[in-house]
Structures are given as structure tokens and as C-alpha cells.
JSON list of C-alpha atoms in Angstrom, two decimals:
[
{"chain": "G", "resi": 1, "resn": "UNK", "atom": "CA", "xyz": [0.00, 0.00, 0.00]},
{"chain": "G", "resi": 2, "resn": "UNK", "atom": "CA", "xyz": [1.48, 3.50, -0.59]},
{"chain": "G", "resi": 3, "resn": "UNK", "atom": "CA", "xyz": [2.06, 5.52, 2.27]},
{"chain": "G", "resi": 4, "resn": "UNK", "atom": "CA", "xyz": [0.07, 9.26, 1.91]},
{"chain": "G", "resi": 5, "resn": "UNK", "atom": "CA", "xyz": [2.51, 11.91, 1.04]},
{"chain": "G", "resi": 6, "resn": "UNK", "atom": "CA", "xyz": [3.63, 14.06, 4.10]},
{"chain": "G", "resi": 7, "resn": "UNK", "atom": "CA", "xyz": [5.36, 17.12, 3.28]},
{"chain": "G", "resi": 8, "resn": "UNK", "atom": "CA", "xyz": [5.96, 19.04, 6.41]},
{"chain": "G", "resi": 9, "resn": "UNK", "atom": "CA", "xyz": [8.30, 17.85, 8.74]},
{"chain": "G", "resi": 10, "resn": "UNK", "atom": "CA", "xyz": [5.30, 18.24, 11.83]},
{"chain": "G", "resi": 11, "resn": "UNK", "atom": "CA", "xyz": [3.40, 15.89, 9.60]},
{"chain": "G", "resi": 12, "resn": "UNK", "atom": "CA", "xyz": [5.89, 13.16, 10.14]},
{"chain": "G", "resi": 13, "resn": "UNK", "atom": "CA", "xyz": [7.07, 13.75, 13.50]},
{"chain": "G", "resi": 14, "resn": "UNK", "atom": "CA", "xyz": [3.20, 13.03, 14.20]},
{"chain": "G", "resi": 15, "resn": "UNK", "atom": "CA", "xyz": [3.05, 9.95, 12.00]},
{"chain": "G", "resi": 16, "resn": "UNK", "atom": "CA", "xyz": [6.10, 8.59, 14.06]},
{"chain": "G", "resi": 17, "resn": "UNK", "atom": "CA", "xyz": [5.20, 9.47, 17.59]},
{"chain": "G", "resi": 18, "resn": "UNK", "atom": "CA", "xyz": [1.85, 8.04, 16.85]},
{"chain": "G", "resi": 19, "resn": "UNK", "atom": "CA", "xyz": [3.59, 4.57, 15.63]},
{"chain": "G", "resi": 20, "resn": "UNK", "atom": "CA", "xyz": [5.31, 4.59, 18.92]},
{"chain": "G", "resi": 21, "resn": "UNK", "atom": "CA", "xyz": [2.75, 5.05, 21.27]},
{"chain": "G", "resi": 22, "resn": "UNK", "atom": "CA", "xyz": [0.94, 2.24, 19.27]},
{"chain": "G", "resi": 23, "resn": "UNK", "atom": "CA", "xyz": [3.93, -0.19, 20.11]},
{"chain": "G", "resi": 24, "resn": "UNK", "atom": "CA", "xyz": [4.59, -0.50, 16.11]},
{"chain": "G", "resi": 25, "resn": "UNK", "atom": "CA", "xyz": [8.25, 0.58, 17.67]},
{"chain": "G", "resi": 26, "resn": "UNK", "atom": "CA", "xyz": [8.23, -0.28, 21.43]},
{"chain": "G", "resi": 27, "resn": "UNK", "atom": "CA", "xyz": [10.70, 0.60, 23.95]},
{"chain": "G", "resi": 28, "resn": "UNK", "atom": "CA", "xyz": [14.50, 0.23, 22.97]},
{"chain": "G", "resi": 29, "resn": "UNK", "atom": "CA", "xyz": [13.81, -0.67, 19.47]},
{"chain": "G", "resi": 30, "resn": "UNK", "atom": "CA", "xyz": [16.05, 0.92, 16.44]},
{"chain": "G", "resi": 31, "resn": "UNK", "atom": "CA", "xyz": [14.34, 3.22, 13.72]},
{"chain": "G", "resi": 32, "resn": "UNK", "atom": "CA", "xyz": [14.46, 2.49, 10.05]},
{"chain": "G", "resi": 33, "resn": "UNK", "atom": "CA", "xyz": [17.26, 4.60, 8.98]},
{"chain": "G", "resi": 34, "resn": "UNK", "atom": "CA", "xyz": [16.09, 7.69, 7.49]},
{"chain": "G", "resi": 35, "resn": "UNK", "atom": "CA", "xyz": [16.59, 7.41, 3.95]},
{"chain": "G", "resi": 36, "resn": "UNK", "atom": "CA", "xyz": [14.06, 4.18, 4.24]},
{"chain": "G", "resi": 37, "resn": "UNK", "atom": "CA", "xyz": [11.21, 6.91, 6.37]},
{"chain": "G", "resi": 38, "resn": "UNK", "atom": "CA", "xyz": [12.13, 9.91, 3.66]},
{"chain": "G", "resi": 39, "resn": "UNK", "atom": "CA", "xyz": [10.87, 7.14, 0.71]},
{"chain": "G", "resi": 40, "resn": "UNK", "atom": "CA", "xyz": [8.01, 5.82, 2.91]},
{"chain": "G", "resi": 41, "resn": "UNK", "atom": "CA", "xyz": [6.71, 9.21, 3.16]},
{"chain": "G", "resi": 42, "resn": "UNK", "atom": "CA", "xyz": [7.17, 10.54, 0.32]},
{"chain": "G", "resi": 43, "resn": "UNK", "atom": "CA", "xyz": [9.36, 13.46, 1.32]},
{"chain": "G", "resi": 44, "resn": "UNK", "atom": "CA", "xyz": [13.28, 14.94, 1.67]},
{"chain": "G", "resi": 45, "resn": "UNK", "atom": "CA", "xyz": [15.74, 13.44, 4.61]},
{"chain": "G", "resi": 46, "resn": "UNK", "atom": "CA", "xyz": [16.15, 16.38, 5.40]},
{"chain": "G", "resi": 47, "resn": "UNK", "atom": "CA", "xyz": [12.37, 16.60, 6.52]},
{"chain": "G", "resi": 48, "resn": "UNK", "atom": "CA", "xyz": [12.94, 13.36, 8.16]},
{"chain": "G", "resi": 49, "resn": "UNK", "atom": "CA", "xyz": [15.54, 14.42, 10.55]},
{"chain": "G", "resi": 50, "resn": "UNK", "atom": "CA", "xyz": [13.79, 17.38, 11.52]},
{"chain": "G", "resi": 51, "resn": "UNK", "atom": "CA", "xyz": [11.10, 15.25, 12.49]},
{"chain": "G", "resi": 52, "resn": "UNK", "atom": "CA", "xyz": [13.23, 12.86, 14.17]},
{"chain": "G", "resi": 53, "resn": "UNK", "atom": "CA", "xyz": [15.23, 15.74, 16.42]},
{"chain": "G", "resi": 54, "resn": "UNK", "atom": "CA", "xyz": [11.87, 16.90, 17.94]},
{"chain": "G", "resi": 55, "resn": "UNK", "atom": "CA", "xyz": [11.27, 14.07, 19.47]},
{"chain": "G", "resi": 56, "resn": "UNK", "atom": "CA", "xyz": [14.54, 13.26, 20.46]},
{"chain": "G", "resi": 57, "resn": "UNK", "atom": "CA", "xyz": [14.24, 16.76, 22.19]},
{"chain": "G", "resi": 58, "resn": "UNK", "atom": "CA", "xyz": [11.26, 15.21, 23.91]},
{"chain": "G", "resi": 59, "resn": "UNK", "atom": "CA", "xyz": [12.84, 12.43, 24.97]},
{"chain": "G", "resi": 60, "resn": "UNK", "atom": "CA", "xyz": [10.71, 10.06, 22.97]},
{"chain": "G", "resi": 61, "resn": "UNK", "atom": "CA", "xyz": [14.13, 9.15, 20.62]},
{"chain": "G", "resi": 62, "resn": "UNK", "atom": "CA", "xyz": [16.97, 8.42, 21.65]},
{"chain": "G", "resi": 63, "resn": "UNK", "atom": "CA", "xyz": [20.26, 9.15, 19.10]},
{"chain": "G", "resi": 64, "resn": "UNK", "atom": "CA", "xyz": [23.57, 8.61, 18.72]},
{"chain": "G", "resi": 65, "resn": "UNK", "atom": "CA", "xyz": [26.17, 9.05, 16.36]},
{"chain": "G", "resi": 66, "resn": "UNK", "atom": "CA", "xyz": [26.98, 6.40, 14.38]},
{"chain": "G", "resi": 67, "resn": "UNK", "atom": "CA", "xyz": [24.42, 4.07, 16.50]},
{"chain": "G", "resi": 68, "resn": "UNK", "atom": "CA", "xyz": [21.22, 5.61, 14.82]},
{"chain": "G", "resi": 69, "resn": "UNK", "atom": "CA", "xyz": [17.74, 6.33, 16.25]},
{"chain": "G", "resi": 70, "resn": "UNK", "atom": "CA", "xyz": [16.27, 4.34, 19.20]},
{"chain": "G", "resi": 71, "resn": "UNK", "atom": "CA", "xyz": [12.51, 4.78, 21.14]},
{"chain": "G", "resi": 72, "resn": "UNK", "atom": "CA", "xyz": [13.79, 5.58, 24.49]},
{"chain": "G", "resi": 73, "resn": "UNK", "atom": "CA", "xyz": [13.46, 2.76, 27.05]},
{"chain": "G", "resi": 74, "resn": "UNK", "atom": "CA", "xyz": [12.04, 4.37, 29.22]},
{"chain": "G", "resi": 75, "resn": "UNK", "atom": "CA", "xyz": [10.60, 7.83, 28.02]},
{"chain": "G", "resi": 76, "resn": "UNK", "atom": "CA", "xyz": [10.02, 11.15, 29.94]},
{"chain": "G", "resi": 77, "resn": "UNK", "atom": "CA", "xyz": [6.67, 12.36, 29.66]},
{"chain": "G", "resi": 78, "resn": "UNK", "atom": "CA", "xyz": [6.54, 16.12, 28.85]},
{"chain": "G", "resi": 79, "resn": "UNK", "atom": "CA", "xyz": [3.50, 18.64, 28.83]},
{"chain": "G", "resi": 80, "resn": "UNK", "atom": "CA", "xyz": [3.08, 20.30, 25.00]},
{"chain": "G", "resi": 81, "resn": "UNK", "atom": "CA", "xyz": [2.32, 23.75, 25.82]},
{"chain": "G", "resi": 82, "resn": "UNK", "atom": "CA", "xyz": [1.59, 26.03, 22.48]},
{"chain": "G", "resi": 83, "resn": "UNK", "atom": "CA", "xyz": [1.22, 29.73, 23.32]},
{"chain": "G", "resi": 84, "resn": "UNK", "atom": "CA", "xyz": [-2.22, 30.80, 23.06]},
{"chain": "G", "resi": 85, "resn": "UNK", "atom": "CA", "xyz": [-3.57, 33.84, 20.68]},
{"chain": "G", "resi": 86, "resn": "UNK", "atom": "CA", "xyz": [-5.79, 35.05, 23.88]},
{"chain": "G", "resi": 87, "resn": "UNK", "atom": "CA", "xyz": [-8.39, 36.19, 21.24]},
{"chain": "G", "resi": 88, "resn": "UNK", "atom": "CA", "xyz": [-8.87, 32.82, 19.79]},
{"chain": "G", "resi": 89, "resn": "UNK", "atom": "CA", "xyz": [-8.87, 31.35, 23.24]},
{"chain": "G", "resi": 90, "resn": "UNK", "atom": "CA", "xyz": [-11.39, 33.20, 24.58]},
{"chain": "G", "resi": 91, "resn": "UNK", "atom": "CA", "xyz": [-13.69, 33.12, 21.38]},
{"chain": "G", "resi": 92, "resn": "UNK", "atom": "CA", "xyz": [-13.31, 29.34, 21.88]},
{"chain": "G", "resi": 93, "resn": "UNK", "atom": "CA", "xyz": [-15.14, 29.55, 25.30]},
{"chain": "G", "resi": 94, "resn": "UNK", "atom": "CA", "xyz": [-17.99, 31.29, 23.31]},
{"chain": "G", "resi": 95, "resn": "UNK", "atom": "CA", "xyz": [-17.39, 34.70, 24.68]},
{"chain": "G", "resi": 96, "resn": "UNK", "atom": "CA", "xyz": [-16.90, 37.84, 22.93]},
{"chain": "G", "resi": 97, "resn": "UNK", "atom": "CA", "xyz": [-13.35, 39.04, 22.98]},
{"chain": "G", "resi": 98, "resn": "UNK", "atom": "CA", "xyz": [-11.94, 42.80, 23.65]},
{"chain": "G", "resi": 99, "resn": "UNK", "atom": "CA", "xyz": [-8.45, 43.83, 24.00]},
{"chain": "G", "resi": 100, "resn": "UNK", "atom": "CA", "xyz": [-8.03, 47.11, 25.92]},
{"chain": "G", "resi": 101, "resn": "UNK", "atom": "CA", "xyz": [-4.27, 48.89, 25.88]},
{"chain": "G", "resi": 102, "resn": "UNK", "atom": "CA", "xyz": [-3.71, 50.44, 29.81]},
{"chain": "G", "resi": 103, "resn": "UNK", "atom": "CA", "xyz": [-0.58, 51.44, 28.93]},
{"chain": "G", "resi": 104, "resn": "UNK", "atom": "CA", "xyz": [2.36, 51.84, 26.51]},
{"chain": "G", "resi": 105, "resn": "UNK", "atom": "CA", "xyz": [6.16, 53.19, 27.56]},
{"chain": "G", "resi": 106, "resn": "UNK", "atom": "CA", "xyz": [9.31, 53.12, 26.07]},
{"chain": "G", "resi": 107, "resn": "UNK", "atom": "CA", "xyz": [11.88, 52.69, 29.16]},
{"chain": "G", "resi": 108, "resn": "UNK", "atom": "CA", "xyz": [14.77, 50.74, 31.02]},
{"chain": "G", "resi": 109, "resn": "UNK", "atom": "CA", "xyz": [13.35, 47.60, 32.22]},
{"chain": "G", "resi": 110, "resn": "UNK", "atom": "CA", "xyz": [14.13, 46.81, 36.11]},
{"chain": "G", "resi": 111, "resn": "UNK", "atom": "CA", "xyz": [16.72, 45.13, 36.74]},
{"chain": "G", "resi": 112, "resn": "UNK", "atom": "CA", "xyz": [16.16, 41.84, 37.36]},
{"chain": "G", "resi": 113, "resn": "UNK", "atom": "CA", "xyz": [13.85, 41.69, 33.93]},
{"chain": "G", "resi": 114, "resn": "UNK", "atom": "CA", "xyz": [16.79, 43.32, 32.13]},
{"chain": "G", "resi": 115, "resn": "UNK", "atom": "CA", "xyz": [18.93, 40.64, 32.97]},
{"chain": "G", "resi": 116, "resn": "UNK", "atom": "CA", "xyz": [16.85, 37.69, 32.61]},
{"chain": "G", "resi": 117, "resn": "UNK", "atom": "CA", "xyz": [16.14, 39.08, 28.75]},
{"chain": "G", "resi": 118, "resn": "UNK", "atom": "CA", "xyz": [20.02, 39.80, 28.19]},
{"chain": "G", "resi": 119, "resn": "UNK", "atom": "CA", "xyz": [19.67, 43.36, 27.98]},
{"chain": "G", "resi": 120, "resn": "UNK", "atom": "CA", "xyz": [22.37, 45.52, 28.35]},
{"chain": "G", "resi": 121, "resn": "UNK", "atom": "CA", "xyz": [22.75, 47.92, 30.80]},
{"chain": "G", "resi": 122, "resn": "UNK", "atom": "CA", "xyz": [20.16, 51.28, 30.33]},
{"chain": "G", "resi": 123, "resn": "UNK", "atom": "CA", "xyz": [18.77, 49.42, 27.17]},
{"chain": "G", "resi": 124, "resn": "UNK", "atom": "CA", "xyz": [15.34, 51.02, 26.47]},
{"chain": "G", "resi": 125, "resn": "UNK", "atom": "CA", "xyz": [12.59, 48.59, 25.79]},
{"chain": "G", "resi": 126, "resn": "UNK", "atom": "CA", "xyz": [8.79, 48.67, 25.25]},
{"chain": "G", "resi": 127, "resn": "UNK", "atom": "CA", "xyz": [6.36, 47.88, 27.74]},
{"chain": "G", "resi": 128, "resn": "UNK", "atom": "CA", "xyz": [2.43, 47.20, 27.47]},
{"chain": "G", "resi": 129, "resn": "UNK", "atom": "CA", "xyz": [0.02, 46.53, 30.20]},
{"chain": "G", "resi": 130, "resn": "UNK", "atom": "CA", "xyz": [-2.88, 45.07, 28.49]},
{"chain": "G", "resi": 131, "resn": "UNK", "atom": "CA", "xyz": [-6.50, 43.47, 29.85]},
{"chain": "G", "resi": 132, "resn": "UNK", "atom": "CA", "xyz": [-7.88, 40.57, 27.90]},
{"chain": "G", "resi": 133, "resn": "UNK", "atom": "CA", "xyz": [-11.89, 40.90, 27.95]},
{"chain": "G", "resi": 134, "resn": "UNK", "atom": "CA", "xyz": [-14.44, 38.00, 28.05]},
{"chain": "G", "resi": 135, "resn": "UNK", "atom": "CA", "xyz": [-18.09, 39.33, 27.42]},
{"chain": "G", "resi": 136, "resn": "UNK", "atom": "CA", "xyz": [-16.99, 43.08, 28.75]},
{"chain": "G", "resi": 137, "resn": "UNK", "atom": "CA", "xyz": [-15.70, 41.22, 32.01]},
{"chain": "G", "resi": 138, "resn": "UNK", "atom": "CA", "xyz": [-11.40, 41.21, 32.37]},
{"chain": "G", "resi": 139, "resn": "UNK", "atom": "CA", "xyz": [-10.32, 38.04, 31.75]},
{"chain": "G", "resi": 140, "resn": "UNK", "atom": "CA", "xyz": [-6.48, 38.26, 31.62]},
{"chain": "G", "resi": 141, "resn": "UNK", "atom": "CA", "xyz": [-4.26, 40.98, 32.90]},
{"chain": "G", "resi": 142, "resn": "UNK", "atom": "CA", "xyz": [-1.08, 41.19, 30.49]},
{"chain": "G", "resi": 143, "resn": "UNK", "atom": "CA", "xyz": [2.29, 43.18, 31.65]},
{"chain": "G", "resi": 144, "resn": "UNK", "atom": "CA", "xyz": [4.65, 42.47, 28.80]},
{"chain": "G", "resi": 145, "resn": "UNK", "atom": "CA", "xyz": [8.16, 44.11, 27.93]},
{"chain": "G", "resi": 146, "resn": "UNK", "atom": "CA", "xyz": [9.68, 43.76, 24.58]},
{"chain": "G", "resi": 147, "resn": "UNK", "atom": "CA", "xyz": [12.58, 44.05, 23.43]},
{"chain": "G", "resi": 148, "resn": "UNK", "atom": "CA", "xyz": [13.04, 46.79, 21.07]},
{"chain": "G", "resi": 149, "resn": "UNK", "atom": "CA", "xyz": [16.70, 45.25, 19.87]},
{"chain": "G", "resi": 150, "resn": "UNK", "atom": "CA", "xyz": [15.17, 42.25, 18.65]},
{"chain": "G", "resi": 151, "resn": "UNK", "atom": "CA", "xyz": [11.84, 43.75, 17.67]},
{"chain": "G", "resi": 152, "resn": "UNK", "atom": "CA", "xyz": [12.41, 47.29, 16.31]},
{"chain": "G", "resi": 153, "resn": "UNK", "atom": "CA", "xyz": [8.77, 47.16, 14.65]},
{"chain": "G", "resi": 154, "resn": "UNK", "atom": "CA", "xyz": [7.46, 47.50, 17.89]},
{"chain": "G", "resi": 155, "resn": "UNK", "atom": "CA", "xyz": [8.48, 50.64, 18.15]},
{"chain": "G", "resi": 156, "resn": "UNK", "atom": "CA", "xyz": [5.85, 52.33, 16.05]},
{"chain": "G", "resi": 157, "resn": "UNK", "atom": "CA", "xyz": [3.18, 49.63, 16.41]},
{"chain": "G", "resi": 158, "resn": "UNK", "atom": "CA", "xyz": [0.79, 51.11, 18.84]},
{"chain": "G", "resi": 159, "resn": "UNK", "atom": "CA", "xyz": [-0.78, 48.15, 19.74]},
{"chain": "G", "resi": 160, "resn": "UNK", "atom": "CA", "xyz": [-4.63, 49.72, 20.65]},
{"chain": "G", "resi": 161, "resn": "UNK", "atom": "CA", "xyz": [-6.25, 47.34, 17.99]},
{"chain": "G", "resi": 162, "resn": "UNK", "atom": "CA", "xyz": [-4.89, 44.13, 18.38]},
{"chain": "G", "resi": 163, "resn": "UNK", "atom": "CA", "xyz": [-2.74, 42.46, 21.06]},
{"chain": "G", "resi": 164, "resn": "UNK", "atom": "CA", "xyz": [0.95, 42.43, 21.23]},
{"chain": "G", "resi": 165, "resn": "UNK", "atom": "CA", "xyz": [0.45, 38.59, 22.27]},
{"chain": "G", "resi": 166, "resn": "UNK", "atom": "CA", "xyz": [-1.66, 38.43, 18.66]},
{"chain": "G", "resi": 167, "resn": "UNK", "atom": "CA", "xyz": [1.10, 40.86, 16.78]},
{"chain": "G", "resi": 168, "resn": "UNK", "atom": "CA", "xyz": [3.88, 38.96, 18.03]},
{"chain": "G", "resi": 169, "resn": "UNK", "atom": "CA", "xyz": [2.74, 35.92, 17.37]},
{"chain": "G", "resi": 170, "resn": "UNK", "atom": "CA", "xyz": [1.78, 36.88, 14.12]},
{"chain": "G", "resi": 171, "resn": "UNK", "atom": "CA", "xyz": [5.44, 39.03, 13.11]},
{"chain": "G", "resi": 172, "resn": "UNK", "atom": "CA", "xyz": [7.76, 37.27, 14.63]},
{"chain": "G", "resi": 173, "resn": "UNK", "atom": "CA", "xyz": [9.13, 34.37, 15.06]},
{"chain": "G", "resi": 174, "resn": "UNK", "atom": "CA", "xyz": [11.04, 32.67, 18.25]},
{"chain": "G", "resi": 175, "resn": "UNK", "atom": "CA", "xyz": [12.96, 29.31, 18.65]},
{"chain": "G", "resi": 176, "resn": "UNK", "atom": "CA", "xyz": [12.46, 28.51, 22.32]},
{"chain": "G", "resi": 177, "resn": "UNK", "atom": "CA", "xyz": [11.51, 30.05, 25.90]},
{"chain": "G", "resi": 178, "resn": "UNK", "atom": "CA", "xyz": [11.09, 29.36, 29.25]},
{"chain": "G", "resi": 179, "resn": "UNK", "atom": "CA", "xyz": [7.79, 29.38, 31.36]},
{"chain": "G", "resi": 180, "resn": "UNK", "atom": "CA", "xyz": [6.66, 29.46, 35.15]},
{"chain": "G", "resi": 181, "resn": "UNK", "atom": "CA", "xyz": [3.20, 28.79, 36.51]},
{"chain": "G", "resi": 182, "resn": "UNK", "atom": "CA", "xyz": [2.05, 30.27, 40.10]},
{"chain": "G", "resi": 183, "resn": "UNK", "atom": "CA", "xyz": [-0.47, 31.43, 42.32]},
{"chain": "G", "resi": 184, "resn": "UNK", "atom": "CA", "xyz": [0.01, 35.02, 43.29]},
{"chain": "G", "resi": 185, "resn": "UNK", "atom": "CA", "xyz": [-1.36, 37.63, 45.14]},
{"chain": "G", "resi": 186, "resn": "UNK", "atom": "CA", "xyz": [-3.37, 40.35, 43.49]},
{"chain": "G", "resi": 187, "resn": "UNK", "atom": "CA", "xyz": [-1.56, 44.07, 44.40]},
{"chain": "G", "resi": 188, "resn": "UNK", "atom": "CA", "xyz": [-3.78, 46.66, 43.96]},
{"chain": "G", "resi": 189, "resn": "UNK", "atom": "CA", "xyz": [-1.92, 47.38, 40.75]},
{"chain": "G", "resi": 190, "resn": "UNK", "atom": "CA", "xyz": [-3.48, 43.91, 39.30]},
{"chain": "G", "resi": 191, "resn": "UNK", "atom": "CA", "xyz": [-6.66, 43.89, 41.94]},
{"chain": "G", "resi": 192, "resn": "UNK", "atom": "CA", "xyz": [-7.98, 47.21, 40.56]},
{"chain": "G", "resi": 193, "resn": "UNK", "atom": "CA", "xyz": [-7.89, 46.57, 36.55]},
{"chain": "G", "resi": 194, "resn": "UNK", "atom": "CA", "xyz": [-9.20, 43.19, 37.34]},
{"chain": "G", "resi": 195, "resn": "UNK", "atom": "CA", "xyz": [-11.93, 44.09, 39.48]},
{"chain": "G", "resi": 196, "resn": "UNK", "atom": "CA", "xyz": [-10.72, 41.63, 42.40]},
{"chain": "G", "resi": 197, "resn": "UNK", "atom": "CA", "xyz": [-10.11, 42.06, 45.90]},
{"chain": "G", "resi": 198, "resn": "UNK", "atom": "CA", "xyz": [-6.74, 42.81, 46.85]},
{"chain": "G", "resi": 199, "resn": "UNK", "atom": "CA", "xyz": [-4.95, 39.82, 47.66]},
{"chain": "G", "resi": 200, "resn": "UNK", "atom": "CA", "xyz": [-6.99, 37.86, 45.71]},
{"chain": "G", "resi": 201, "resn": "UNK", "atom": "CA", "xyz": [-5.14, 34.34, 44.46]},
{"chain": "G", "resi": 202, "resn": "UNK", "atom": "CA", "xyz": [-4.62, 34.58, 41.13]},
{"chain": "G", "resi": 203, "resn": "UNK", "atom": "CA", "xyz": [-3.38, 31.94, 38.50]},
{"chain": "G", "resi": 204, "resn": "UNK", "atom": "CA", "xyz": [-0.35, 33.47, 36.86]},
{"chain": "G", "resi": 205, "resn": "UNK", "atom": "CA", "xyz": [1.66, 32.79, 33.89]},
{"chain": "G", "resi": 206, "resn": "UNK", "atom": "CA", "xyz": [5.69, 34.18, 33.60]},
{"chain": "G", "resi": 207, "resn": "UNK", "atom": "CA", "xyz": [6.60, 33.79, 29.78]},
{"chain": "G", "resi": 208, "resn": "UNK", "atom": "CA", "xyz": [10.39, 34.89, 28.45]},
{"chain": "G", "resi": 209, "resn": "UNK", "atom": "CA", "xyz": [10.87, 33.42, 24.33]},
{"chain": "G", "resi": 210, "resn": "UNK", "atom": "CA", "xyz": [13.63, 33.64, 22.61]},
{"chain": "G", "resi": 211, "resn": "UNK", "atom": "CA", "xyz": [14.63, 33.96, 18.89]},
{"chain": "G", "resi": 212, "resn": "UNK", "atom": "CA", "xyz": [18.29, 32.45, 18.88]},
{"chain": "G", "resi": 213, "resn": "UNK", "atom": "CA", "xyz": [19.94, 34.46, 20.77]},
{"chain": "G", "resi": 214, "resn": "UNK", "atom": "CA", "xyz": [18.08, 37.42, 21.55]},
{"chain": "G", "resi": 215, "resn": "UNK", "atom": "CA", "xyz": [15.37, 37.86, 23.89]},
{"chain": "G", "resi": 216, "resn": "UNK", "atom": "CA", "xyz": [12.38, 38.83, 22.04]},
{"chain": "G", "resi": 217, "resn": "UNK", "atom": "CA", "xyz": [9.44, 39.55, 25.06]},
{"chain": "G", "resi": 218, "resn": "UNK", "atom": "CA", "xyz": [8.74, 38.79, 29.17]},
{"chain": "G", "resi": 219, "resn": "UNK", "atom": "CA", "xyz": [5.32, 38.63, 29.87]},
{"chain": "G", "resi": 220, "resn": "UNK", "atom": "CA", "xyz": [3.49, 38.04, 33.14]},
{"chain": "G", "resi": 221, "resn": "UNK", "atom": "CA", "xyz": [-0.67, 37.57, 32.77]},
{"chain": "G", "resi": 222, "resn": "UNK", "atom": "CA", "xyz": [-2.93, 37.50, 35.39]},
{"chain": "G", "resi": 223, "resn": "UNK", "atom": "CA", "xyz": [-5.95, 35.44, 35.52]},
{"chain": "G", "resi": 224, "resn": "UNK", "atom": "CA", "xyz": [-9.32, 35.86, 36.76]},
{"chain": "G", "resi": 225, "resn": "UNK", "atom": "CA", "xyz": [-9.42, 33.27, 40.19]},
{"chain": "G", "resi": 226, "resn": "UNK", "atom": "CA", "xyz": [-10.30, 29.62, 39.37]},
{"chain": "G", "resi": 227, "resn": "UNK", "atom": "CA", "xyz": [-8.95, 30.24, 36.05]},
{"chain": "G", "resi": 228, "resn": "UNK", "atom": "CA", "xyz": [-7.52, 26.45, 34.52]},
{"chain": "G", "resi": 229, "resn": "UNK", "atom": "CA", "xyz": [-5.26, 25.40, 32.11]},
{"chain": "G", "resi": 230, "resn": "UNK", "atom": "CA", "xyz": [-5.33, 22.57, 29.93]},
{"chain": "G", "resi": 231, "resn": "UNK", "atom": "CA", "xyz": [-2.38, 20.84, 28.13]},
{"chain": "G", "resi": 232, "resn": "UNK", "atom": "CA", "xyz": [-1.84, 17.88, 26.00]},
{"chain": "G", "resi": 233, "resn": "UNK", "atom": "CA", "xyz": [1.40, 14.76, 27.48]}
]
């Protein structure tokens, strides 16, 4: 039977991950090489490696020079986390979506976010304080700096009719990033915008993505209380 034609390299990174949860390759056993899984699927090697890296990075491969590609013995199990467009999110709960700009500044970032996005010292970024609506009611509270090094377009987008979480995701591109997940306390800073009370324990997300080497945005959104989120192993 002919395999179907799978062009994009997520296409068969799927394909394979699916054969190895399905035991088709269990534990410990070696991949076909893949020149062999490049002909089966009707696209480049190249496309095949790429697919075949990814879930190495997972953990789900394991590989070795000269001692090719292996299902891991015993394989970590890893959340997938995609970042959210908050619009489509929130349009997906069957509520009406508004995005309302607090506040836009060009400044130096504190210190501690300066460092952690590899700014150097008295580099000016942007920052945007944002709330995500859901039928009129905030949703999401969004403080976000950007850097304006990596992102110079920022400078003159002003960001009152679409998110810079929708623009970014949209302009530019990044390669990996680093998140946190905690319950804080609502200052009156968040408390007020998000019509809580003060002190309230919120769900809240610390973001910082990367395009190679340069940072490209720290974010830190507040949710409304009981808010959940839902991820795929």
C-alpha cells in the first residue's frame, strides 16, 4: 500500500510518535534509517531528521552518532504547551473578545527583567500593560516588555487594535523560551484593573521566548481566580 505523502516535517514527527505510542516501535527498538522513512513518506531526509530531532528533544528518541535512532526505554513524559492567541482562546469559550491597551512606555526595564532578557545595561525597551476581555468582564491581565533590539517594529506599532500577544505571534518568530506557573497575590496594581479584591489568588503565567539568541518579550498575565489550564502529554 502506498504511504500518503507528508510534506511538512510536523506531519511526520506526528506519523512517528503516533507509531510509537501504538507499540509499532516499542521501547528500545532501532528506527528504520532515514533514507528508508524519507521514501516511505514521500518526502526529503532532510524533513525526516527534523522530524526525528523533535522528538529526540522530547525524549521520545533516543540518538547517537553512528548508533542511529532508538525509542527511548524508558521515556520522559513532557506537557506540550503552544502559546495561546488570547483572542482565539477566549472566542473558543464562546465569549466575545476585547483587548483594551492600559498602557504603553518606552523605558529601562528593572533590573532583574533586564537581565533575565540579556539586555544591556540602560537598554530602552517597550512595555504594554494590556487586559484581555471575556463578554466586557477582564479576563487576563497582560504586563509584557519587549525588546526593542530584537523587535524594532514594535516601536511604532501602537498596539490599541490588536494584542501584542496576537502581533507577536503573528510578526515574529522565536525558537524557544522558558515558562513558570504560580499562584500570586493580586496588588492593587493587578486587583484594581481586574476588578478583584486585593490579595486575591490569582493563577499566573511568567513567559520569556527567545529567537536564537536574543530575547524577544517577558510577559506576566494574570488570571481571573479559578482560572484552569489545559495541556496535552
Amino acid at each position: 500500500m502506498t504511504a500518503p505523502i507528508r510534506q511538512k516535517w510536523q506531519s511526520v514527527r506526528d506519523e512517528v510518535r503516533q507509531r510509537i505510542h501504538a507499540r509499532e516501535w516499542p521501547p528500545g527498538a532501532l528506527m528504520p534509517n532515514e533514507a528508508d522513512l524519507a521514501t516511505e513518506f514521500g518526502c526529503a531526509r532532510t524533513t525526516v531528521n527534523r522530524a526525528l530531532r523533535s522528538l529526540a528533544e522530547t525524549g521520545l528518541l533516543d540518538r547517537r552518532r553512528k548508533a542511529g535512532t532508538r525509542v527511548a526505554q524508558q521515556p520522559v513524559a513532557k506537557a506540550t504547551f503552544e502559546i495561546p492567541v488570547m483572542r482565539k482562546e477566549i472566542e473558543a469559550r464562546g465569549k466575545r473578545y476585547r483587548h483594551e491597551l492600559l498602557s504603553r512606555a518606552v523605558s529601562v526595564p528593572p533590573a532583574a527583567t533586564a537581565v533575565a532578557m540579556g539586555c544591556g545595561s540602560g537598554a530602552k525597551c517597550l512595555r504594554l500593560r494590556a487586559l484581555h476581555h471575556a463578554d466586557e468582564r477582564p479576563y487576563a491581565l497582560e504586563d509584557r516588555w519587549v525588546n526593542l533590539a530584537a523587535v524594532p517594529e514594535a516601536r511604532n506599532e501602537p498596539f490599541s487594535e490588536i494584542s501584542a500577544n496576537e502581533w507577536l505571534l503573528m510578526q515574529v518568530p522565536y525558537t524557544h523560551g522558558a515558562i513558570a506557573f504560580s499562584a500570586t497575590s493580586a496588588s492593587n496594581a493587578v486587583a484594581i484593573p481586574m476588578g478583584c479584591k486585593n490579595g486575591a489568588s490569582l493563577f499566573t503565567i511568567d513567559r520569556l521566548t527567545w529567537n536564537k539568541a536574543e530575547a524577544v518579550t517577558k510577559v506576566r498575565i494574570f488570571f481571573q481566580e479559578g482560572h484552569q489550564l489545559h495541556t496535552l502529554l
